[in-house]
Tab-separated table of C-alpha atoms (C1' of nucleotides) in Angstrom:
chain	number	residue	atom	x	y	z
A	263	MET	CA	61.542	5.976	-127.917
A	264	LEU	CA	58.332	8.028	-126.725
A	265	THR	CA	56.317	4.651	-126.596
A	266	LEU	CA	58.928	3.395	-124.197
A	267	ALA	CA	58.440	6.159	-121.994
A	268	ILE	CA	54.577	5.995	-122.447
A	269	LEU	CA	54.657	1.989	-121.479
A	270	GLY	CA	57.478	2.763	-118.671
A	271	PHE	CA	55.439	5.254	-117.168
A	272	LEU	CA	51.935	3.488	-117.341
A	273	ALA	CA	53.565	0.478	-115.597
A	274	GLU	CA	53.997	2.599	-112.763
A	275	ARG	CA	50.311	3.357	-112.475
A	276	PRO	CA	47.094	4.310	-114.844
A	277	MET	CA	47.785	8.317	-115.874
A	278	HIS	CA	45.778	10.587	-118.433
A	279	ALA	CA	47.517	11.711	-121.350
A	280	TYR	CA	48.048	14.867	-120.160
A	281	GLU	CA	49.768	13.732	-116.603
A	282	LEU	CA	51.458	11.463	-118.927
A	283	ARG	CA	52.717	14.485	-120.516
A	284	LYS	CA	53.942	16.241	-117.684
A	285	GLN	CA	56.162	13.141	-116.592
A	286	ILE	CA	57.968	13.075	-119.701
A	287	SER	CA	58.005	16.031	-120.162
A	288	GLU	CA	60.274	16.198	-116.798
A	289	LEU	CA	62.489	13.137	-117.943
A	290	THR	CA	63.307	14.064	-121.419
A	291	GLY	CA	61.588	17.592	-121.656
A	292	HIS	CA	64.746	19.319	-121.090
A	293	THR	CA	66.797	17.975	-123.973
A	294	ARG	CA	64.073	17.814	-126.056
A	295	PRO	CA	60.539	19.168	-125.736
A	296	LEU	CA	57.481	16.892	-126.478
A	297	SER	CA	54.652	17.813	-129.026
A	298	ASP	CA	51.250	16.973	-128.207
A	299	GLY	CA	51.309	15.695	-131.864
A	300	ALA	CA	54.020	12.728	-131.146
A	301	LEU	CA	52.003	12.013	-128.062
A	302	TYR	CA	48.459	11.518	-128.671
A	303	PRO	CA	48.913	9.311	-132.101
A	304	ALA	CA	51.908	7.686	-129.909
A	305	ILE	CA	48.789	6.923	-127.431
A	306	ASN	CA	46.562	5.851	-130.924
A	307	ARG	CA	49.443	3.147	-131.976
A	308	LEU	CA	49.789	1.827	-128.332
A	309	GLU	CA	46.344	1.195	-127.538
A	310	LYS	CA	44.946	-0.127	-131.167
A	311	ALA	CA	48.026	-2.836	-130.809
A	312	GLY	CA	46.584	-3.054	-127.293
A	313	HIS	CA	49.387	-2.208	-125.138
A	314	ILE	CA	47.076	0.580	-123.496
A	315	GLU	CA	43.308	0.554	-122.724
A	316	ARG	CA	41.521	3.802	-122.272
A	317	ARG	CA	38.642	4.638	-120.574
A	318	PRO	CA	36.539	7.704	-120.308
A	319	GLU	CA	36.390	9.739	-116.811
A	320	ALA	CA	33.617	10.434	-115.661
A	321	PRO	CA	32.948	14.303	-115.668
A	322	THR	CA	33.727	16.000	-112.270
A	323	SER	CA	32.386	19.371	-113.268
A	324	GLY	CA	32.109	20.818	-116.879
A	325	ARG	CA	35.048	20.453	-118.178
A	326	GLY	CA	36.325	21.063	-121.837
A	327	PRO	CA	37.167	17.300	-123.411
A	328	THR	CA	36.663	14.474	-121.133
A	329	ARG	CA	39.723	13.096	-119.440
A	330	GLN	CA	40.822	9.335	-120.505
A	331	VAL	CA	42.025	7.348	-117.692
A	332	LEU	CA	44.978	5.185	-119.531
A	333	THR	CA	45.657	2.119	-118.141
A	334	LEU	CA	48.642	-0.865	-119.312
A	335	THR	CA	47.452	-3.705	-120.550
A	336	ALA	CA	49.438	-6.800	-119.465
A	337	THR	CA	50.511	-7.431	-123.183
A	338	GLY	CA	51.798	-4.164	-122.638
A	339	ARG	CA	53.777	-4.609	-119.463
A	340	ALA	CA	55.283	-7.942	-121.535
A	341	GLU	CA	55.616	-5.476	-124.861
A	342	LEU	CA	57.778	-3.426	-121.709
A	343	ARG	CA	59.803	-6.019	-120.667
A	344	ARG	CA	60.825	-7.191	-124.300
A	345	ARG	CA	61.592	-3.567	-124.928
A	346	LEU	CA	64.005	-3.715	-122.282
A	347	SER	CA	65.431	-6.638	-122.293
A	348	GLU	CA	65.939	-6.698	-125.863
A	349	PRO	CA	66.755	-3.025	-126.796
A	350	ALA	CA	68.045	-2.482	-130.538
A	351	GLU	CA	71.618	-1.687	-130.874
A	352	VAL	CA	71.294	1.998	-131.578
A	353	GLU	CA	69.454	2.081	-127.648
A	354	ILE	CA	72.448	1.009	-126.268
A	355	THR	CA	74.854	3.048	-128.266
A	356	ASP	CA	72.726	6.169	-128.455
A	357	GLY	CA	73.262	7.850	-124.900
A	358	ALA	CA	69.925	9.122	-125.208
A	359	SER	CA	67.717	6.332	-125.785
A	360	PHE	CA	70.365	4.363	-123.240
A	361	PHE	CA	69.117	7.076	-120.307
A	362	THR	CA	65.119	6.239	-121.412
A	363	LEU	CA	66.047	2.046	-120.815
A	364	LEU	CA	67.838	3.140	-117.820
A	365	ALA	CA	64.445	5.162	-116.628
A	366	PHE	CA	62.715	2.217	-116.708
A	367	LEU	CA	65.270	-0.589	-116.275
A	368	SER	CA	63.463	-1.183	-112.592
A	369	HIS	CA	60.584	-2.855	-114.546
A	370	LEU	CA	62.569	-5.683	-115.583
A	371	PRO	CA	62.272	-8.080	-112.803
A	372	GLU	CA	65.075	-9.898	-113.313
A	373	PRO	CA	68.639	-8.812	-111.428
A	374	ALA	CA	70.402	-10.418	-114.189
A	375	ASP	CA	68.369	-8.925	-117.101
A	376	GLN	CA	69.083	-5.404	-115.622
A	377	ALA	CA	72.408	-6.568	-115.513
A	378	ARG	CA	72.788	-7.690	-118.937
A	379	LEU	CA	71.573	-4.491	-120.486
A	380	LEU	CA	74.286	-2.482	-118.101
A	381	GLN	CA	77.210	-4.689	-119.286
A	382	ARG	CA	76.175	-4.243	-123.276
A	383	ARG	CA	76.413	-0.329	-122.470
A	384	LEU	CA	79.994	-1.039	-120.715
A	385	ASP	CA	81.083	-3.589	-123.374
A	386	PHE	CA	79.854	-0.497	-126.504
A	387	LEU	CA	81.739	2.018	-123.651
A	388	THR	CA	85.187	0.196	-123.428
A	389	ALA	CA	85.559	-0.923	-127.184
A	390	PRO	CA	87.478	1.300	-129.346
A	391	ALA	CA	85.176	3.193	-131.529
A	392	GLY	CA	83.975	6.323	-133.025
A	393	PHE	CA	86.169	9.501	-132.638
A	394	PHE	CA	88.533	8.476	-129.908
A	395	TYR	CA	90.196	6.746	-132.576
A	396	SER	CA	91.820	7.062	-135.690
A	397	GLY	CA	92.321	3.082	-137.092
A	398	ASP	CA	92.850	0.898	-133.369
A	399	THR	CA	94.585	3.795	-131.202
A	400	PRO	CA	93.343	6.037	-129.205
A	401	LEU	CA	93.667	10.395	-130.660
A	402	ARG	CA	95.708	11.863	-128.570
A	403	ILE	CA	94.375	15.066	-127.828
A	404	ALA	CA	97.199	17.652	-128.247
A	405	ASP	CA	97.055	15.958	-131.967
A	406	VAL	CA	93.580	17.416	-132.473
A	407	GLU	CA	94.326	20.666	-134.720
A	408	ASP	CA	90.480	22.053	-133.933
A	409	ARG	CA	89.997	23.517	-130.916
A	410	TYR	CA	86.532	22.589	-130.912
A	411	ARG	CA	86.856	18.738	-132.062
A	412	ARG	CA	89.529	19.013	-129.184
A	413	GLY	CA	87.125	20.029	-127.028
A	414	MET	CA	84.710	17.162	-128.068
A	415	LEU	CA	87.086	14.654	-127.396
A	416	VAL	CA	87.468	16.261	-124.024
A	417	MET	CA	83.881	16.066	-122.993
A	418	ALA	CA	83.489	12.553	-124.546
A	419	ARG	CA	86.053	11.236	-122.478
A	420	ALA	CA	85.194	12.593	-119.563
A	421	THR	CA	81.306	11.972	-119.688
A	422	SER	CA	82.642	8.128	-121.195
A	423	ARG	CA	84.724	7.681	-117.302
A	424	ALA	CA	81.920	8.386	-115.748
A	425	GLU	CA	79.327	6.628	-117.037
A	426	ARG	CA	82.039	3.633	-117.147
A	427	GLN	CA	82.465	4.147	-113.458
A	428	TRP	CA	78.627	3.984	-112.349
A	429	LEU	CA	78.111	0.993	-114.898
A	430	THR	CA	80.873	-1.034	-113.027
A	431	GLU	CA	79.811	-0.337	-109.507
A	432	THR	CA	76.423	-0.948	-110.240
A	433	LEU	CA	77.184	-4.472	-111.709
A	434	ALA	CA	79.453	-5.329	-108.568
A	435	GLU	CA	76.340	-4.476	-106.341
A	436	LEU	CA	73.733	-6.127	-108.673
A	437	THR	CA	75.813	-9.558	-108.803
A	438	ASN	CA	76.385	-9.128	-104.698
A	439	CYS	CA	73.144	-9.020	-104.378
A	440	ASP	CA	72.259	-12.737	-105.418
B	265	MET	CA	71.819	17.993	-138.298
B	266	LEU	CA	72.482	15.558	-141.220
B	267	THR	CA	72.145	18.404	-143.668
B	268	LEU	CA	74.608	20.642	-141.252
B	269	ALA	CA	76.794	17.418	-141.302
B	270	ILE	CA	77.203	17.485	-145.425
B	271	LEU	CA	77.542	21.386	-145.708
B	272	GLY	CA	80.304	21.275	-142.668
B	273	PHE	CA	82.744	18.577	-144.754
B	274	LEU	CA	81.766	19.708	-147.432
B	275	ALA	CA	83.411	23.283	-146.509
B	276	GLU	CA	86.677	21.761	-146.035
B	277	ARG	CA	86.622	20.497	-149.461
B	278	PRO	CA	84.760	18.994	-152.525
B	279	MET	CA	84.043	15.012	-151.692
B	280	HIS	CA	81.877	12.372	-153.068
B	281	ALA	CA	78.790	11.390	-151.757
B	282	TYR	CA	80.765	7.610	-150.429
B	283	GLU	CA	83.749	10.022	-149.223
B	284	LEU	CA	81.053	11.997	-146.988
B	285	ARG	CA	79.727	8.855	-145.669
B	286	LYS	CA	82.747	7.769	-144.109
B	287	GLN	CA	83.673	11.111	-142.750
B	288	ILE	CA	80.087	11.197	-141.117
B	289	SER	CA	80.231	8.122	-140.198
B	290	GLU	CA	83.237	8.329	-137.688
B	291	LEU	CA	81.771	11.621	-136.521
B	292	THR	CA	78.889	10.601	-135.552
B	293	GLY	CA	78.113	6.734	-136.883
B	294	HIS	CA	79.352	5.471	-133.204
B	295	THR	CA	76.494	6.632	-131.934
B	296	ARG	CA	74.041	5.971	-134.910
B	297	PRO	CA	74.338	4.637	-137.403
B	298	LEU	CA	73.956	6.635	-141.006
B	299	SER	CA	71.917	5.028	-144.205
B	300	ASP	CA	72.380	5.910	-147.612
B	301	GLY	CA	68.494	6.218	-147.567
B	302	ALA	CA	68.809	9.122	-145.891
B	303	LEU	CA	72.371	10.519	-147.239
B	304	TYR	CA	71.424	10.396	-150.535
B	305	PRO	CA	68.153	11.897	-150.384
B	306	ALA	CA	69.767	14.493	-148.162
B	307	ILE	CA	72.188	15.268	-150.534
B	308	ASN	CA	69.284	16.237	-153.409
B	309	ARG	CA	67.671	18.166	-151.094
B	310	LEU	CA	70.662	20.834	-150.810
B	311	GLU	CA	71.737	20.535	-154.707
B	312	LYS	CA	68.167	21.897	-155.302
B	313	ALA	CA	68.364	24.406	-153.165
B	314	GLY	CA	71.235	25.736	-154.534
B	315	HIS	CA	73.671	25.078	-151.386
B	316	ILE	CA	75.645	22.420	-153.581
B	317	GLU	CA	76.933	21.276	-156.807
B	318	ARG	CA	77.313	18.160	-158.375
B	319	ARG	CA	79.781	17.078	-161.651
B	320	PRO	CA	80.191	13.599	-162.543
B	321	GLU	CA	83.695	12.615	-162.181
B	322	ALA	CA	85.861	10.909	-165.466
B	323	PRO	CA	85.635	7.379	-165.317
B	324	THR	CA	88.931	6.542	-164.479
B	325	SER	CA	88.364	2.796	-164.825
B	326	GLY	CA	84.832	0.938	-165.638
B	327	ARG	CA	83.314	1.333	-161.761
B	328	GLY	CA	80.070	0.457	-161.296
B	329	PRO	CA	78.037	4.082	-160.884
B	330	THR	CA	80.018	7.228	-162.083
B	331	ARG	CA	81.231	8.895	-158.884
B	332	GLN	CA	79.825	12.811	-158.514
B	333	VAL	CA	81.599	15.168	-156.893
B	334	LEU	CA	80.272	17.364	-154.018
B	335	THR	CA	81.030	20.975	-154.031
B	336	LEU	CA	79.845	24.199	-152.046
B	337	THR	CA	78.636	26.878	-153.342
B	338	ALA	CA	78.562	30.122	-152.294
B	339	THR	CA	74.810	30.134	-150.975
B	340	GLY	CA	75.518	26.815	-149.390
B	341	ARG	CA	78.708	28.546	-147.163
B	342	ALA	CA	76.306	31.149	-146.070
B	343	GLU	CA	74.141	28.642	-145.393
B	344	LEU	CA	76.280	26.785	-143.285
B	345	ARG	CA	77.525	29.937	-141.469
B	346	ARG	CA	73.680	30.731	-140.755
B	347	ARG	CA	72.819	27.514	-139.104
B	348	LEU	CA	75.916	27.817	-136.875
B	349	SER	CA	75.467	31.509	-135.665
B	350	GLU	CA	71.418	31.167	-135.558
B	351	PRO	CA	71.085	28.016	-134.387
B	352	ALA	CA	67.173	26.426	-133.062
B	353	GLU	CA	66.702	26.293	-129.491
B	354	VAL	CA	66.866	22.471	-129.706
B	355	GLU	CA	70.207	22.652	-131.432
B	356	ILE	CA	71.144	24.367	-127.841
B	357	THR	CA	69.448	21.463	-125.389
B	358	ASP	CA	70.487	18.440	-127.390
B	359	GLY	CA	73.793	16.819	-126.698
B	360	ALA	CA	73.838	15.307	-129.792
B	361	SER	CA	73.033	18.445	-131.993
B	362	PHE	CA	75.402	20.596	-130.281
B	363	PHE	CA	77.901	18.469	-130.612
B	364	THR	CA	77.632	18.759	-134.513
B	365	LEU	CA	77.278	22.291	-134.247
B	366	LEU	CA	80.885	22.275	-131.854
B	367	ALA	CA	82.248	20.364	-134.693
B	368	PHE	CA	81.782	22.314	-137.792
B	369	LEU	CA	82.343	25.821	-135.294
B	370	SER	CA	85.617	26.720	-136.790
B	371	HIS	CA	83.596	27.589	-139.683
B	372	LEU	CA	82.252	30.801	-138.128
B	373	PRO	CA	84.703	33.584	-139.372
B	374	GLU	CA	83.762	36.090	-136.335
B	375	PRO	CA	85.312	34.804	-132.930
B	376	ALA	CA	83.108	36.737	-131.015
B	377	ASP	CA	80.061	34.271	-132.890
B	378	GLN	CA	82.018	31.063	-132.054
B	379	ALA	CA	81.795	32.511	-128.280
B	380	ARG	CA	77.701	33.634	-128.678
B	381	LEU	CA	77.210	29.769	-129.188
B	382	LEU	CA	79.467	28.426	-126.194
B	383	GLN	CA	77.881	31.039	-124.250
B	384	ARG	CA	74.508	29.898	-124.797
B	385	ARG	CA	75.497	26.331	-124.511
B	386	LEU	CA	76.721	27.088	-121.020
B	387	ASP	CA	73.568	29.526	-119.738
B	388	PHE	CA	71.176	26.277	-120.642
B	389	LEU	CA	73.452	23.881	-118.889
B	390	THR	CA	73.707	26.586	-115.613
B	391	ALA	CA	69.881	27.077	-115.801
B	392	PRO	CA	67.927	24.758	-112.742
B	393	ALA	CA	66.049	22.555	-115.216
B	394	GLY	CA	65.404	18.920	-116.338
B	395	PHE	CA	65.319	16.440	-114.310
B	396	PHE	CA	68.112	17.591	-111.902
B	397	TYR	CA	65.783	19.673	-109.880
B	398	SER	CA	62.161	19.219	-108.831
B	399	GLY	CA	60.942	22.172	-108.887
B	400	ASP	CA	63.798	24.935	-108.058
B	401	THR	CA	65.623	23.149	-105.478
B	402	PRO	CA	68.313	20.990	-107.035
B	403	LEU	CA	67.313	16.832	-106.181
B	404	ARG	CA	69.819	14.980	-103.714
B	405	ILE	CA	71.180	11.847	-104.958
B	406	ALA	CA	69.854	10.375	-101.744
B	407	ASP	CA	66.198	11.304	-102.071
B	408	VAL	CA	66.095	9.387	-105.471
B	409	GLU	CA	65.052	5.850	-104.597
B	410	ASP	CA	65.574	3.977	-108.018
B	411	ARG	CA	68.846	3.237	-108.783
B	412	TYR	CA	68.897	3.308	-112.075
B	413	ARG	CA	67.810	7.064	-111.580
B	414	ARG	CA	70.184	7.911	-109.576
B	415	GLY	CA	72.773	6.575	-111.716
B	416	MET	CA	71.092	8.848	-115.117
B	417	LEU	CA	71.360	11.885	-112.079
B	418	VAL	CA	74.925	10.793	-111.082
B	419	MET	CA	76.278	10.374	-114.386
B	420	ALA	CA	74.385	13.707	-115.823
B	421	ARG	CA	75.841	15.421	-113.029
B	422	ALA	CA	79.195	14.621	-114.171
B	423	THR	CA	78.885	15.293	-117.490
B	424	SER	CA	76.993	18.547	-117.078
B	425	ARG	CA	80.568	19.625	-114.845
B	426	ALA	CA	82.846	18.644	-117.185
B	427	GLU	CA	81.637	19.908	-120.077
B	428	ARG	CA	80.547	23.959	-118.113
B	429	GLN	CA	84.518	23.531	-117.038
B	430	TRP	CA	85.341	23.040	-120.712
B	431	LEU	CA	83.164	25.662	-121.828
B	432	THR	CA	84.081	28.245	-119.370
B	433	GLU	CA	87.932	27.659	-120.281
B	434	THR	CA	87.489	28.030	-124.105
B	435	LEU	CA	85.354	31.882	-123.448
B	436	ALA	CA	88.130	32.643	-121.317
B	437	GLU	CA	90.620	31.779	-123.678
B	438	LEU	CA	88.320	33.403	-126.889
B	439	THR	CA	87.980	36.847	-125.035
B	440	ASN	CA	91.604	36.727	-124.258
B	441	CYS	CA	92.645	36.370	-128.001
B	442	ASP	CA	90.530	39.491	-129.461
C	260	DG	C1'	83.458	-18.906	-155.273
C	261	DC	C1'	83.188	-15.415	-151.459
C	262	DT	C1'	83.407	-11.579	-148.776
C	263	DA	C1'	84.766	-7.053	-148.404
C	264	DG	C1'	84.900	-2.596	-149.858
C	265	DC	C1'	83.882	0.841	-153.499
C	266	DA	C1'	79.882	3.254	-155.326
C	267	DT	C1'	75.080	5.090	-156.239
C	268	DG	C1'	70.711	5.225	-155.572
C	269	DT	C1'	64.735	4.778	-154.889
C	270	DA	C1'	60.304	3.406	-152.152
C	271	DA	C1'	57.345	2.548	-148.642
C	272	DA	C1'	56.286	3.049	-144.026
C	273	DC	C1'	57.122	5.391	-139.674
C	274	DG	C1'	57.032	8.546	-136.410
C	275	DG	C1'	57.862	13.610	-135.202
C	276	DT	C1'	57.932	18.875	-135.883
C	277	DT	C1'	54.846	22.442	-136.242
C	278	DA	C1'	50.977	24.268	-137.068
C	279	DC	C1'	45.918	24.371	-136.337
C	280	DA	C1'	41.435	23.520	-133.556
C	281	DT	C1'	38.811	23.771	-128.874
C	282	DG	C1'	36.887	24.723	-124.744
C	283	DA	C1'	37.190	24.969	-119.366
C	284	DT	C1'	38.816	26.952	-114.998
C	285	DT	C1'	41.696	30.072	-111.940
C	286	DA	C1'	44.925	32.930	-110.259
C	287	DG	C1'	46.724	37.845	-111.181
D	88	DC	C1'	40.061	40.726	-118.803
D	89	DT	C1'	43.923	38.511	-119.543
D	90	DA	C1'	47.177	34.428	-119.162
D	91	DA	C1'	48.202	29.912	-117.351
D	92	DT	C1'	46.531	25.570	-116.992
D	93	DC	C1'	44.039	22.002	-117.282
D	94	DA	C1'	42.528	19.093	-121.582
D	95	DT	C1'	42.136	16.495	-126.226
D	96	DG	C1'	43.220	15.643	-130.667
D	97	DT	C1'	43.893	16.423	-136.126
D	98	DA	C1'	46.340	17.542	-140.846
D	99	DA	C1'	50.148	19.054	-143.985
D	100	DC	C1'	54.933	18.425	-144.303
D	101	DC	C1'	59.022	16.518	-143.351
D	102	DG	C1'	63.532	13.628	-142.775
D	103	DT	C1'	64.660	8.644	-141.471
D	104	DT	C1'	64.628	3.833	-141.117
D	105	DT	C1'	64.363	-0.365	-143.621
D	106	DA	C1'	64.536	-2.834	-147.440
D	107	DC	C1'	65.472	-3.408	-152.238
D	108	DA	C1'	68.712	-2.954	-156.554
D	109	DT	C1'	72.402	-3.191	-159.668
D	110	DG	C1'	77.242	-3.654	-160.490
D	111	DC	C1'	82.360	-3.266	-160.182
D	112	DT	C1'	87.207	-4.302	-157.774
D	113	DA	C1'	90.123	-7.027	-154.816
D	114	DG	C1'	92.081	-10.214	-151.623
D	115	DC	C1'	91.366	-14.344	-149.434
DNA sequence: GCTAGCATGTAAACGGTTACATGATTAG
DNA sequence: CTAATCATGTAACCGTTTACATGCTAGC
């Protein structure tokens, strides 16, 4: 997901690693902090893979380390699109991962491809699964004895409802636009 | 978090690893699948740490590998309580981690300690932070240009509202019970 | 005969956390 | 003068993923 965020932000414009860190922190940092020990190795991996290029900046004044301008290459942009159009199953089911996909979904040029992702998430949320159900039949809130498990159920249902509503609305908008 | 789930489920009753896997899969498996390559090493670490004990079961019939009964030790129960009463900051801020804490929160004997966890989460959700805000002032939904970023905002707000409501209600119940 | 479920594990590769390492500039 | 911000990186450790490895029982 970190890799995706790097590709996604660099698709908007070239940036220094430091700026990238701020952008990513703004997006997901409130939930889990981003460490330099994760960011810089991730950048190096992307560079080795040929997805980004780095160019040292001419020193404006005598700063410590010279800043590197990071640019997305053509294959990098292709990789971003691939990740967005063929996401792994976990990236659909895991809420945090799905949100990261959403954040960059506009980089997919085809609205139909965008819609496919939303539909997959909607299908997942609509399917009877997880701790909402015991077997095939939905759990009744009152049947859950533990107060906190009951809370989990109440919150998960509310979240799911809000998300399904937005997904349904947006899918309708996307198909109308065609 | 896997470690916590193992401690939490074994606190209810002794179990085989296989049963543990089913329980954990029911709790969080819909979001991210649990692999054996994560479970068995985690069990071994807990055994080495003295938090669980394993006892091979007498073979009822000629099954393949002999089943191991896993039991939580006294220090294991203490460790579970410690994890629940002194969670790391990430475990409060990350939704999935917090939900795992909630699932086992009843194992904390003191309602006041339970309330402390809920309050920490409520404080986090109430504080101005993350992509809800640009700087100190809350973002207006209409100001977000990207359709999908706007969706993220809408859904995050709905989720946050539902969670804050449940937290507030439950905190009131907990203090009334005293 | 085959698939699904029961039941346990190991090993390589990968990625993230934590701590370390350095050094300049700017605002209080 | 001190803290925050700018700015980049490395190394040890730890846990997860993915793939491999084995073998029994029950139902179709």
